[in-house]
mmCIF file of N, CA, C and O in Angstrom:
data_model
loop_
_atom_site.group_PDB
_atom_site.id
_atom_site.type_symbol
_atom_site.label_atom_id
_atom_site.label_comp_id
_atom_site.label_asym_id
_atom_site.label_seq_id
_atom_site.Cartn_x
_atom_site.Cartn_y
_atom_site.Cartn_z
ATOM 1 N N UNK A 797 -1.758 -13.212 -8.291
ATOM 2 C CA UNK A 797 -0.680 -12.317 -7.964
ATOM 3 C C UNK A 797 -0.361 -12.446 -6.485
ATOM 4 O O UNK A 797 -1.222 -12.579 -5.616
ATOM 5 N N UNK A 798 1.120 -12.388 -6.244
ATOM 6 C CA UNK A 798 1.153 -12.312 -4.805
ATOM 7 C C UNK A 798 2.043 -11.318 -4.154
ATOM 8 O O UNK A 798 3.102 -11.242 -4.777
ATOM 9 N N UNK A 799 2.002 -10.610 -3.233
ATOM 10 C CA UNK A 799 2.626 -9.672 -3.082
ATOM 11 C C UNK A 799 4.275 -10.281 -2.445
ATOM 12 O O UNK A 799 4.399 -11.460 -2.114
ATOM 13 N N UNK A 800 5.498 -9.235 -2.347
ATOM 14 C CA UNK A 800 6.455 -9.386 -1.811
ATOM 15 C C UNK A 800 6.216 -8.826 -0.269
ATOM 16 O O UNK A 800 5.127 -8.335 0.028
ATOM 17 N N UNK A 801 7.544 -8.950 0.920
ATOM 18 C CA UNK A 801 7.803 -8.177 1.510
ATOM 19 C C UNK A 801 9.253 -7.671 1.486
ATOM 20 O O UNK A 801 10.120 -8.521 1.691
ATOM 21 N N UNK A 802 9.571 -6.619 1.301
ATOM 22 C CA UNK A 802 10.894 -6.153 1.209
ATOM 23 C C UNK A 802 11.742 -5.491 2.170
ATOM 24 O O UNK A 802 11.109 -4.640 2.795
ATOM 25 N N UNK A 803 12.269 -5.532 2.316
ATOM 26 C CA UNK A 803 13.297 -4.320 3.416
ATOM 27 C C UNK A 803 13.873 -3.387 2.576
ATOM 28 O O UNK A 803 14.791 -3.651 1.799
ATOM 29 N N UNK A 804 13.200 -1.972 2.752
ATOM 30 C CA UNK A 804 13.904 -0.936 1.974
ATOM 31 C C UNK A 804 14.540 0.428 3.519
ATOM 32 O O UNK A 804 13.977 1.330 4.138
ATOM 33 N N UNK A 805 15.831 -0.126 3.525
ATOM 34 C CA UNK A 805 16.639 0.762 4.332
ATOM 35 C C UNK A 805 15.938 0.900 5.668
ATOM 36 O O UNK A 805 15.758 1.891 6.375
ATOM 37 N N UNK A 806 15.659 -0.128 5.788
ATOM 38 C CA UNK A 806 15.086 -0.496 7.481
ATOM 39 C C UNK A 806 13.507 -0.303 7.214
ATOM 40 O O UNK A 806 12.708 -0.154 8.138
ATOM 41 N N UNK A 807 13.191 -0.318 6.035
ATOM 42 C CA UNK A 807 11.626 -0.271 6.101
ATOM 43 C C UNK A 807 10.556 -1.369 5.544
ATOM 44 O O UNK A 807 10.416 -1.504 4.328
ATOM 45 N N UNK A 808 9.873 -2.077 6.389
ATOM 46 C CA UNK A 808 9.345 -3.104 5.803
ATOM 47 C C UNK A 808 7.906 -2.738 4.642
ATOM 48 O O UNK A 808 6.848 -2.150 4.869
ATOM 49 N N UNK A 809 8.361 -3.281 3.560
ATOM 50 C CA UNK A 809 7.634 -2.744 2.749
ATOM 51 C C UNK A 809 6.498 -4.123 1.843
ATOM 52 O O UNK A 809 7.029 -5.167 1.463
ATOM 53 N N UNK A 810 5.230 -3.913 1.664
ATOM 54 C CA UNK A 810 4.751 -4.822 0.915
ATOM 55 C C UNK A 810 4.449 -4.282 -0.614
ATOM 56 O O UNK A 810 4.037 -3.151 -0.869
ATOM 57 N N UNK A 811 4.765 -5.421 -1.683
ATOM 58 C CA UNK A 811 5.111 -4.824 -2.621
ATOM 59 C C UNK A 811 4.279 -5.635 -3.483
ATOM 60 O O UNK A 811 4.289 -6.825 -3.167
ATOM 61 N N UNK A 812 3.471 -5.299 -4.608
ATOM 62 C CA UNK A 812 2.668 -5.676 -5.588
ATOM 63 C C UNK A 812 3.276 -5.399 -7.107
ATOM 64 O O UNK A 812 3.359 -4.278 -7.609
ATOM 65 N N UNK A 813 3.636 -6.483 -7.664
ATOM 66 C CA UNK A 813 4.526 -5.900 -8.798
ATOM 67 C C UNK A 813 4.107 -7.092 -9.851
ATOM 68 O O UNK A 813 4.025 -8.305 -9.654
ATOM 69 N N UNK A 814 3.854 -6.266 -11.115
ATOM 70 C CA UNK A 814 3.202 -6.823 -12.376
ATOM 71 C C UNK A 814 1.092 -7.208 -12.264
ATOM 72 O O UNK A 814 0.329 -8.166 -12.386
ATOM 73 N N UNK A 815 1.033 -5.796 -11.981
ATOM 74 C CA UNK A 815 -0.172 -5.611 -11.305
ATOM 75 C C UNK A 815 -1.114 -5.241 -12.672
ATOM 76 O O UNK A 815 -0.684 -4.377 -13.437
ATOM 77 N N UNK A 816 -2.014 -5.708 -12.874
ATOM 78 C CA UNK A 816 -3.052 -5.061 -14.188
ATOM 79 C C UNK A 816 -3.581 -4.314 -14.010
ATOM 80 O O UNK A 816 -3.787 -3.604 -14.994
ATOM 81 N N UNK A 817 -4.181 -3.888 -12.747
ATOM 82 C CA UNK A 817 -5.208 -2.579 -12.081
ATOM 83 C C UNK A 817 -4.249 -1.563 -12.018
ATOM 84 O O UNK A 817 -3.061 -1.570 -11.697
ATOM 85 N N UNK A 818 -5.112 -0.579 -12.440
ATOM 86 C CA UNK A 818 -4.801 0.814 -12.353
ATOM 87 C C UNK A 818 -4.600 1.457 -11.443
ATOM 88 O O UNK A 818 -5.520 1.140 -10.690
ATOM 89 N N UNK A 819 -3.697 2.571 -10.680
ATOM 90 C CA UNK A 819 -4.130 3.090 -9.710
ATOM 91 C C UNK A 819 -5.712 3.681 -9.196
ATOM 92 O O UNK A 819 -6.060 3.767 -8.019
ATOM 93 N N UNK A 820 -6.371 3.976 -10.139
ATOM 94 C CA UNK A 820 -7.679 3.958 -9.803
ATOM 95 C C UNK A 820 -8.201 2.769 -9.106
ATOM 96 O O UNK A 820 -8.671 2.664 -7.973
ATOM 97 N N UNK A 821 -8.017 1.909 -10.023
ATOM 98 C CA UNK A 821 -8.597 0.680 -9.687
ATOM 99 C C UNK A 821 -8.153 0.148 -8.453
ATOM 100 O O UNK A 821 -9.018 -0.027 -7.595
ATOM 101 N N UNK A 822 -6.590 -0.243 -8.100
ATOM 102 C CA UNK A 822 -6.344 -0.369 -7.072
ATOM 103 C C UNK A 822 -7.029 0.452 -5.362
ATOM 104 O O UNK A 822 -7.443 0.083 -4.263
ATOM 105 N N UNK A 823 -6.773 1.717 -6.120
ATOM 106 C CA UNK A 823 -7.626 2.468 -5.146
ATOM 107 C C UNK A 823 -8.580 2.141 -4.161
ATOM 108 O O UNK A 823 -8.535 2.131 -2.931
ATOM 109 N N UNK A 824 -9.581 1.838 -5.105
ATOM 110 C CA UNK A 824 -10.977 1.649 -5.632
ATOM 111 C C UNK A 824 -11.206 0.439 -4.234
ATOM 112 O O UNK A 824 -11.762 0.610 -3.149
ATOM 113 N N UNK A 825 -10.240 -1.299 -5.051
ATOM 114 C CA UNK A 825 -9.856 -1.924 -3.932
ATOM 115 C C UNK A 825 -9.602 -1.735 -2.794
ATOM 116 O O UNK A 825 -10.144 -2.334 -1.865
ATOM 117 N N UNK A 826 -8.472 -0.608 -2.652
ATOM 118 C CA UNK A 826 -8.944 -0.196 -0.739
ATOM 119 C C UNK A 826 -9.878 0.296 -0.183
ATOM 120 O O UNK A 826 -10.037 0.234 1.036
ATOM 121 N N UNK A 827 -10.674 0.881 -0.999
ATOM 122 C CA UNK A 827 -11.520 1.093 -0.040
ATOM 123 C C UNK A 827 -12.526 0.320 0.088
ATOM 124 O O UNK A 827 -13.194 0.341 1.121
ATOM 125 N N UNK A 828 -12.858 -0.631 -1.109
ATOM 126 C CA UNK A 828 -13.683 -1.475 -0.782
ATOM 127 C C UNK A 828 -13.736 -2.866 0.260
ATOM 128 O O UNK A 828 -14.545 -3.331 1.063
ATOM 129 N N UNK A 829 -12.522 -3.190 -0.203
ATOM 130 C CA UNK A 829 -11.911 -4.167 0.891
ATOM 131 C C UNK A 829 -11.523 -4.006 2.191
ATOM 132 O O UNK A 829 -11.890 -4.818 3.041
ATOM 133 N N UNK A 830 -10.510 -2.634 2.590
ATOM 134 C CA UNK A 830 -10.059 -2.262 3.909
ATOM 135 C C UNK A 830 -10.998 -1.037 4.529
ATOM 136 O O UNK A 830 -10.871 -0.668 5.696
ATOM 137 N N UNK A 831 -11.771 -0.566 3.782
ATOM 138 C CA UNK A 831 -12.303 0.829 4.395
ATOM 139 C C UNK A 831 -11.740 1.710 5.017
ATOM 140 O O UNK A 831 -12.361 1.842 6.072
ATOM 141 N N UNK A 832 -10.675 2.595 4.960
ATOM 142 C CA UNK A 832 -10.607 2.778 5.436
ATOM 143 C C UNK A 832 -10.903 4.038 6.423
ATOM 144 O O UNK A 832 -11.625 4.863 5.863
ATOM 145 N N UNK A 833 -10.458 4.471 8.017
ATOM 146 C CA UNK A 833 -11.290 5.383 8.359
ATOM 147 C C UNK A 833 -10.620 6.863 8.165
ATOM 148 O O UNK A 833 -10.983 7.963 8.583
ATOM 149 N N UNK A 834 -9.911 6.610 7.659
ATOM 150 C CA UNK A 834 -9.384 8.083 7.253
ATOM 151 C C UNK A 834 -8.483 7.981 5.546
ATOM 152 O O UNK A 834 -7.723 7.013 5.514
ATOM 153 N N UNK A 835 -8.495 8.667 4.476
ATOM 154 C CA UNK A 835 -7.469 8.527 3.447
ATOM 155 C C UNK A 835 -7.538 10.041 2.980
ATOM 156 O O UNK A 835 -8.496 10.773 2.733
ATOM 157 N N UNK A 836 -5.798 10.292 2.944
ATOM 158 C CA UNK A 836 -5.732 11.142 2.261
ATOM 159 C C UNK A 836 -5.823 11.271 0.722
ATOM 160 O O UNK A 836 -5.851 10.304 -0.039
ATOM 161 N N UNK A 837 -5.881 13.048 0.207
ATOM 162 C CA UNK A 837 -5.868 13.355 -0.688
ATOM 163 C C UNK A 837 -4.474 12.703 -1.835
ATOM 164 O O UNK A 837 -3.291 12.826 -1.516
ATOM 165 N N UNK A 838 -4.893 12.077 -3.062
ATOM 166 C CA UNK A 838 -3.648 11.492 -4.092
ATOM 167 C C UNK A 838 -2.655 13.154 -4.239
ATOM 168 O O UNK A 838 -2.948 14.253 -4.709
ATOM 169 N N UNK A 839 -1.226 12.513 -3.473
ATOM 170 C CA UNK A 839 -0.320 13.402 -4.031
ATOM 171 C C UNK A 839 0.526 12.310 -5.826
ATOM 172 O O UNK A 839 0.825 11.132 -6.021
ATOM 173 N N UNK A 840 0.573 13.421 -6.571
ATOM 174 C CA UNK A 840 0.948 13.164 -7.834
ATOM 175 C C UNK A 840 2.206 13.835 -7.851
ATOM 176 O O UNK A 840 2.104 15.060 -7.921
ATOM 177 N N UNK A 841 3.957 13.145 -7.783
ATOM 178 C CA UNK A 841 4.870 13.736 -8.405
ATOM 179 C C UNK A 841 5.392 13.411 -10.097
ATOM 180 O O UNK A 841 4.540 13.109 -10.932
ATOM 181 N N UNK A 842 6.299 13.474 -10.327
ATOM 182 C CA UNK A 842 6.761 12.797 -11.768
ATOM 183 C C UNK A 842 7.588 11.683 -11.624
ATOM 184 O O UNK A 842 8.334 11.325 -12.535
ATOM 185 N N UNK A 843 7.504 11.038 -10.422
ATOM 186 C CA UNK A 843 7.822 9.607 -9.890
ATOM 187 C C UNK A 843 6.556 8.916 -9.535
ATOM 188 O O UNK A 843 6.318 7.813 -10.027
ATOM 189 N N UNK A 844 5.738 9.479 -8.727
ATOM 190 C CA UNK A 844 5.010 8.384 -7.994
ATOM 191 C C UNK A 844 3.547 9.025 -7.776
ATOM 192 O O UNK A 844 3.485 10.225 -8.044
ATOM 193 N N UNK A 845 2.389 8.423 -7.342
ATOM 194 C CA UNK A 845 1.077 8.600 -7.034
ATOM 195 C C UNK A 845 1.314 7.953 -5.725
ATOM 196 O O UNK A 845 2.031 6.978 -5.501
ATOM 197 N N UNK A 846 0.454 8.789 -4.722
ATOM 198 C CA UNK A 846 -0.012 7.869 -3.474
ATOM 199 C C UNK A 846 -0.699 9.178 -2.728
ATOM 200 O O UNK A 846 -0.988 10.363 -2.896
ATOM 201 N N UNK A 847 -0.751 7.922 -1.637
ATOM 202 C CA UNK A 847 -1.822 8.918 -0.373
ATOM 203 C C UNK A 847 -1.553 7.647 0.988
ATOM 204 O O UNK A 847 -1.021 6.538 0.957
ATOM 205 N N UNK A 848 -2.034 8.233 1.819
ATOM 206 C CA UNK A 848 -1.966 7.649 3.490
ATOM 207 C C UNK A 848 -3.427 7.662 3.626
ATOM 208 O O UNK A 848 -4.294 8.423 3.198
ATOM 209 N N UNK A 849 -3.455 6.351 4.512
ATOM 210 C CA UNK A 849 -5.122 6.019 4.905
ATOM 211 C C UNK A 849 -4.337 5.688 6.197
ATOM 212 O O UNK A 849 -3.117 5.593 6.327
ATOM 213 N N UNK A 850 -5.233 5.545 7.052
ATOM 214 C CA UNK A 850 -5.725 4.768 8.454
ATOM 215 C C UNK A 850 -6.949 4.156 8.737
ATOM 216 O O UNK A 850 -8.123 4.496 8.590
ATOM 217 N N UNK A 851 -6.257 2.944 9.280
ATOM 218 C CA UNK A 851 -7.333 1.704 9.281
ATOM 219 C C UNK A 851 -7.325 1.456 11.216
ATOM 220 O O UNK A 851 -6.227 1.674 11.729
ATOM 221 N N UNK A 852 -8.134 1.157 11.901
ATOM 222 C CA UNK A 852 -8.006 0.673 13.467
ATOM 223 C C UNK A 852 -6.642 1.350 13.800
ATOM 224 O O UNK A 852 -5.724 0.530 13.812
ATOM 225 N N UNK A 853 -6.263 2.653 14.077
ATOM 226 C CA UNK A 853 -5.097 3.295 14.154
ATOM 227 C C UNK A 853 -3.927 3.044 13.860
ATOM 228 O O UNK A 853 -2.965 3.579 14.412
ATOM 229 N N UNK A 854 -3.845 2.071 12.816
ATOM 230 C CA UNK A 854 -2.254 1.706 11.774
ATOM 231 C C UNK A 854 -2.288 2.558 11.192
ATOM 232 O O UNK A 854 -3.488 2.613 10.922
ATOM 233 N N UNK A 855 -1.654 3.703 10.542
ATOM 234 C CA UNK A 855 -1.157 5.090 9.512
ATOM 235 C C UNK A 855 -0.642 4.067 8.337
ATOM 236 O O UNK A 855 0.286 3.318 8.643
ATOM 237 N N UNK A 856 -1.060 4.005 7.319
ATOM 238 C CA UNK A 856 -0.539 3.111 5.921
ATOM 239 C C UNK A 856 -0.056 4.632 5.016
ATOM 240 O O UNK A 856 -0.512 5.765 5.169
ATOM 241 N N UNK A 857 1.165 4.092 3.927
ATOM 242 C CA UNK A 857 1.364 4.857 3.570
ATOM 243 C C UNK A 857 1.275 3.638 1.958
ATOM 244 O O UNK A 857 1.683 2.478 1.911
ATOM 245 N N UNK A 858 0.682 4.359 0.953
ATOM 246 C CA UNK A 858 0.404 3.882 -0.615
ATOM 247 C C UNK A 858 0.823 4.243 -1.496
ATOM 248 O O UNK A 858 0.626 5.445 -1.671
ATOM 249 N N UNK A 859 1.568 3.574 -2.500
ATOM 250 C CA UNK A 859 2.096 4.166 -3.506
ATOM 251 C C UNK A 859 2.726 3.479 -4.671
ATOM 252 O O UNK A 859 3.395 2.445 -4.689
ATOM 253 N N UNK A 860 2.326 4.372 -5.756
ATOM 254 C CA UNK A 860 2.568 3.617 -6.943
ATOM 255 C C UNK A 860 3.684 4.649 -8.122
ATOM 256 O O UNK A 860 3.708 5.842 -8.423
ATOM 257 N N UNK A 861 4.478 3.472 -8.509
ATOM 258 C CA UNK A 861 6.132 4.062 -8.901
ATOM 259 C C UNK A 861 5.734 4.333 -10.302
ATOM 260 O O UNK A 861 4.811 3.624 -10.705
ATOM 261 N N UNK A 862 6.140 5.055 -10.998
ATOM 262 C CA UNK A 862 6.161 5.199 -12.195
ATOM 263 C C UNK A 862 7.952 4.307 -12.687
ATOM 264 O O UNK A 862 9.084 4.786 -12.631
ATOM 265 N N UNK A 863 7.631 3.337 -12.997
ATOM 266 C CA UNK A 863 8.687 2.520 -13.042
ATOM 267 C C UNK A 863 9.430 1.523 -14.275
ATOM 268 O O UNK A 863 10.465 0.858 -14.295
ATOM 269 N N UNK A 864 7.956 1.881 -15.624
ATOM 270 C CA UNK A 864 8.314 0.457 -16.274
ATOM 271 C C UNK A 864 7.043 -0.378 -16.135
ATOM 272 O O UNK A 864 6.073 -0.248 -16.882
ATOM 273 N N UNK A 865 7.132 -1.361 -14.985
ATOM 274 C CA UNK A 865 6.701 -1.972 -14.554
ATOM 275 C C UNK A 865 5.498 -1.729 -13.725
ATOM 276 O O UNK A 865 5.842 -0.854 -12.930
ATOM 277 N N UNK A 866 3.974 -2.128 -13.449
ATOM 278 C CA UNK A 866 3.815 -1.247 -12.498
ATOM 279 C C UNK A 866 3.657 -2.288 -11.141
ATOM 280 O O UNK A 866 3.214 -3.421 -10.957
ATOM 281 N N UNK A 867 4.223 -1.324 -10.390
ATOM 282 C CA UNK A 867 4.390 -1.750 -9.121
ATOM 283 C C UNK A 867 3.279 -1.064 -7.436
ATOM 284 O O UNK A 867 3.310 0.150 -7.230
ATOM 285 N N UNK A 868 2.812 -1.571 -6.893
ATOM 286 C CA UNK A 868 2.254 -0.942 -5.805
ATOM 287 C C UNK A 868 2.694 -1.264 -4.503
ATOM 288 O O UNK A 868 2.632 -2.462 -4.226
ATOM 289 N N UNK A 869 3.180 -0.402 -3.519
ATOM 290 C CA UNK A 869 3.461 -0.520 -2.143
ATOM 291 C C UNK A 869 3.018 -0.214 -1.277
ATOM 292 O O UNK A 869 2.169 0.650 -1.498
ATOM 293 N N UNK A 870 3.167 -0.568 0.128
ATOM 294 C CA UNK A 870 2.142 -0.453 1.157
ATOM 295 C C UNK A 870 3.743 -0.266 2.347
ATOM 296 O O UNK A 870 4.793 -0.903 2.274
ATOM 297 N N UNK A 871 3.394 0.727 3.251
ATOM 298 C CA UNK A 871 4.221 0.825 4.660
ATOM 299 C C UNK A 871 3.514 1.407 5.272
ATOM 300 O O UNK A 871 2.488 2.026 4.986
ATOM 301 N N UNK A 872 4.387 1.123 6.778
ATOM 302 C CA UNK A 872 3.410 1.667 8.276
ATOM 303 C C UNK A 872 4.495 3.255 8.069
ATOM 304 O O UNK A 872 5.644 3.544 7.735
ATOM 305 N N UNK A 873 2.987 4.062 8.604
ATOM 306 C CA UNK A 873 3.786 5.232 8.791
ATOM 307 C C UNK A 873 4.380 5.434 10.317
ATOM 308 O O UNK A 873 3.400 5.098 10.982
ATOM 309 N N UNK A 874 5.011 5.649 10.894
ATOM 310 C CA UNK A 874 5.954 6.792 10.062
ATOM 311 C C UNK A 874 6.606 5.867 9.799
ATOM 312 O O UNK A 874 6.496 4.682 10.112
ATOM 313 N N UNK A 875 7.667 6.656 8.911
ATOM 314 C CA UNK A 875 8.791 5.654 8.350
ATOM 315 C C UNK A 875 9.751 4.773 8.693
ATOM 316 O O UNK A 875 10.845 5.279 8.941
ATOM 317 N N UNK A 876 9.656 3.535 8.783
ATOM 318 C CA UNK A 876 10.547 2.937 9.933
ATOM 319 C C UNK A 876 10.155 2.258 11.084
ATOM 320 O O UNK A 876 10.812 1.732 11.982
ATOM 321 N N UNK A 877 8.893 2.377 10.875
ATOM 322 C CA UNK A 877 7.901 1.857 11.738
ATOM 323 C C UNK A 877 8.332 0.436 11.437
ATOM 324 O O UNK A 877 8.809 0.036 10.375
ATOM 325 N N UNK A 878 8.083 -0.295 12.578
ATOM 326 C CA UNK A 878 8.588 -1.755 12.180
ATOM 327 C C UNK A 878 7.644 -2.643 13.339
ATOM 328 O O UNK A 878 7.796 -3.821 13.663
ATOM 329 N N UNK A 879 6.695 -1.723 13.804
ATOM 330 C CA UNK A 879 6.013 -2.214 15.129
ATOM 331 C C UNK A 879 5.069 -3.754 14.407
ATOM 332 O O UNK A 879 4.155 -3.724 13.583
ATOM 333 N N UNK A 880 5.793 -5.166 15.172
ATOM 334 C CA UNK A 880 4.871 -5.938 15.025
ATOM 335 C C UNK A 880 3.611 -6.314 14.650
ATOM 336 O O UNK A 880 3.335 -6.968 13.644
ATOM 337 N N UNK A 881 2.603 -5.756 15.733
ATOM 338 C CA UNK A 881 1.275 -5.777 15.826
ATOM 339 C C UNK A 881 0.710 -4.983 14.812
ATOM 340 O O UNK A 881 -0.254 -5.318 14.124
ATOM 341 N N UNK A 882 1.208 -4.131 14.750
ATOM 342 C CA UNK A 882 0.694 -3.167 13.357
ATOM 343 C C UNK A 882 1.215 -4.337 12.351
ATOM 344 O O UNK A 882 0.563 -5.304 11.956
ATOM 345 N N UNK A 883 2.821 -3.931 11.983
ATOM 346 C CA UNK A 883 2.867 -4.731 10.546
ATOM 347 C C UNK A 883 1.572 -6.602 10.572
ATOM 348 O O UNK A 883 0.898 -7.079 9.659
ATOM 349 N N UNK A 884 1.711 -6.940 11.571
ATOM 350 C CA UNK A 884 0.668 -7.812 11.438
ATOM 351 C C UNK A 884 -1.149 -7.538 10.649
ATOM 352 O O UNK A 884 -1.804 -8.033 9.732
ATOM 353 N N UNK A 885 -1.334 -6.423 11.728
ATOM 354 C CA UNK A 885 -2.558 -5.890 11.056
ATOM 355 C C UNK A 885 -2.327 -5.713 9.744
ATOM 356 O O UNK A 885 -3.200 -6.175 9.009
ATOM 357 N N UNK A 886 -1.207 -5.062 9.111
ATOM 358 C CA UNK A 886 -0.897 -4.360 7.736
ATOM 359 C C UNK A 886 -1.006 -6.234 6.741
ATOM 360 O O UNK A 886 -1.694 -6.511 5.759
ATOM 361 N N UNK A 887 -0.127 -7.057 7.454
ATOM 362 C CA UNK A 887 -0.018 -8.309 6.582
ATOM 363 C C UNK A 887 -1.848 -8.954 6.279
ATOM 364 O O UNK A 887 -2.390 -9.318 5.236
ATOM 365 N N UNK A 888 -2.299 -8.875 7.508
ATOM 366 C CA UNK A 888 -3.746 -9.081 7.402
ATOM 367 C C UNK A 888 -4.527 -8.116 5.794
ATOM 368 O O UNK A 888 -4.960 -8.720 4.813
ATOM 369 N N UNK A 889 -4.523 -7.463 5.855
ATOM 370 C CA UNK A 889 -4.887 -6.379 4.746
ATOM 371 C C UNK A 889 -4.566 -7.098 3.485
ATOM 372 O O UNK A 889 -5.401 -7.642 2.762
ATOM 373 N N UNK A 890 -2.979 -7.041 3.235
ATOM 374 C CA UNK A 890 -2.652 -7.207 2.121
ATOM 375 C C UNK A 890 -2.747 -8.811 1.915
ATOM 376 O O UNK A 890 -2.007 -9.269 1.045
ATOM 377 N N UNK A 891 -3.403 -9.524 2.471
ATOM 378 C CA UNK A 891 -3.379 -11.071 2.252
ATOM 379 C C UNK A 891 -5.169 -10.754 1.642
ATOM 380 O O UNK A 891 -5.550 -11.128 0.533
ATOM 381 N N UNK A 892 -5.958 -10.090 2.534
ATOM 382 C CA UNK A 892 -7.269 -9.674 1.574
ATOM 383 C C UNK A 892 -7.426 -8.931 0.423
ATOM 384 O O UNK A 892 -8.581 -9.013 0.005
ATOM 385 N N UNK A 893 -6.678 -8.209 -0.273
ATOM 386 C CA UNK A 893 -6.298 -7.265 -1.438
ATOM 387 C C UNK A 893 -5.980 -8.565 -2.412
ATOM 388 O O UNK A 893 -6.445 -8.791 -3.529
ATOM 389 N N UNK A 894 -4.925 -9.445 -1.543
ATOM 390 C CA UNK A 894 -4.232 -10.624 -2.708
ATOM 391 C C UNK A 894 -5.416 -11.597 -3.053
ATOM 392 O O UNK A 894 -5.722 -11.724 -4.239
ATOM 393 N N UNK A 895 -5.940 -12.129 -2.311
ATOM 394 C CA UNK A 895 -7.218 -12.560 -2.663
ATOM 395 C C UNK A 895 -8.173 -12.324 -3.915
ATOM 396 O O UNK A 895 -8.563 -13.220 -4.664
ATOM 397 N N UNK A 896 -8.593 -10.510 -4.058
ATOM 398 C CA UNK A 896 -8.967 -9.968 -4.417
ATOM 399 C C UNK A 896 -8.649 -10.441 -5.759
ATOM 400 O O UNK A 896 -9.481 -11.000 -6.474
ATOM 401 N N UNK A 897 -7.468 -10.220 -6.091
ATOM 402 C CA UNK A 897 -6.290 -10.330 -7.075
ATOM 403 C C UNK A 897 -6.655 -11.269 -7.607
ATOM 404 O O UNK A 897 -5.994 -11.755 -8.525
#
């Protein structure tokens, strides 16, 4: 599997789509792989699952669409964040998750 990167309305987004793991499972993967040093509590709407972690002070924001399809995404918080060095750190991450994969 390999992930996308997308531009959603100025937001660079990495995108995991036609994924077999569960949000658990995926989960599960971050923390085993990225550790990270802070994650929030799973907010659950009737669209989407996610939560925010922080890794070496990048704010990630996670989330999975209720879509059909299932899909998982990754952005720098705050929204719009487009800072280089971070999204670098962030590309670092998701090239170890794809691995995983």
């Amino acid at each position: 599997m390999k992930y996308e990167v997308e531009n959603w309305n100025a937001r660079t987004v990495f995108v995991f789509r036609e994924c077999l793991k569960t949000f658990e499972e995926f989960s599960e993967i971050i923390d085993r792989i990225i550790k990270p040093d802070y994650k929030s509590r799973i907010e659950i709407t009737s669209w989407t699952e996610s939560f925010t972690f922080t890794k070496d002070e990048v704010k990630i924001y996670f989330e999975n669409f209720y879509d059909g399809d299932v899909s998982y995404s990754f952005e720098l918080l705050p929204f719009g964040n487009n800072d280089e060095f971070s999204l670098a750190k962030l590309k670092l991450m998701m090239d170890s998750i794809n691995n995983l994969l």
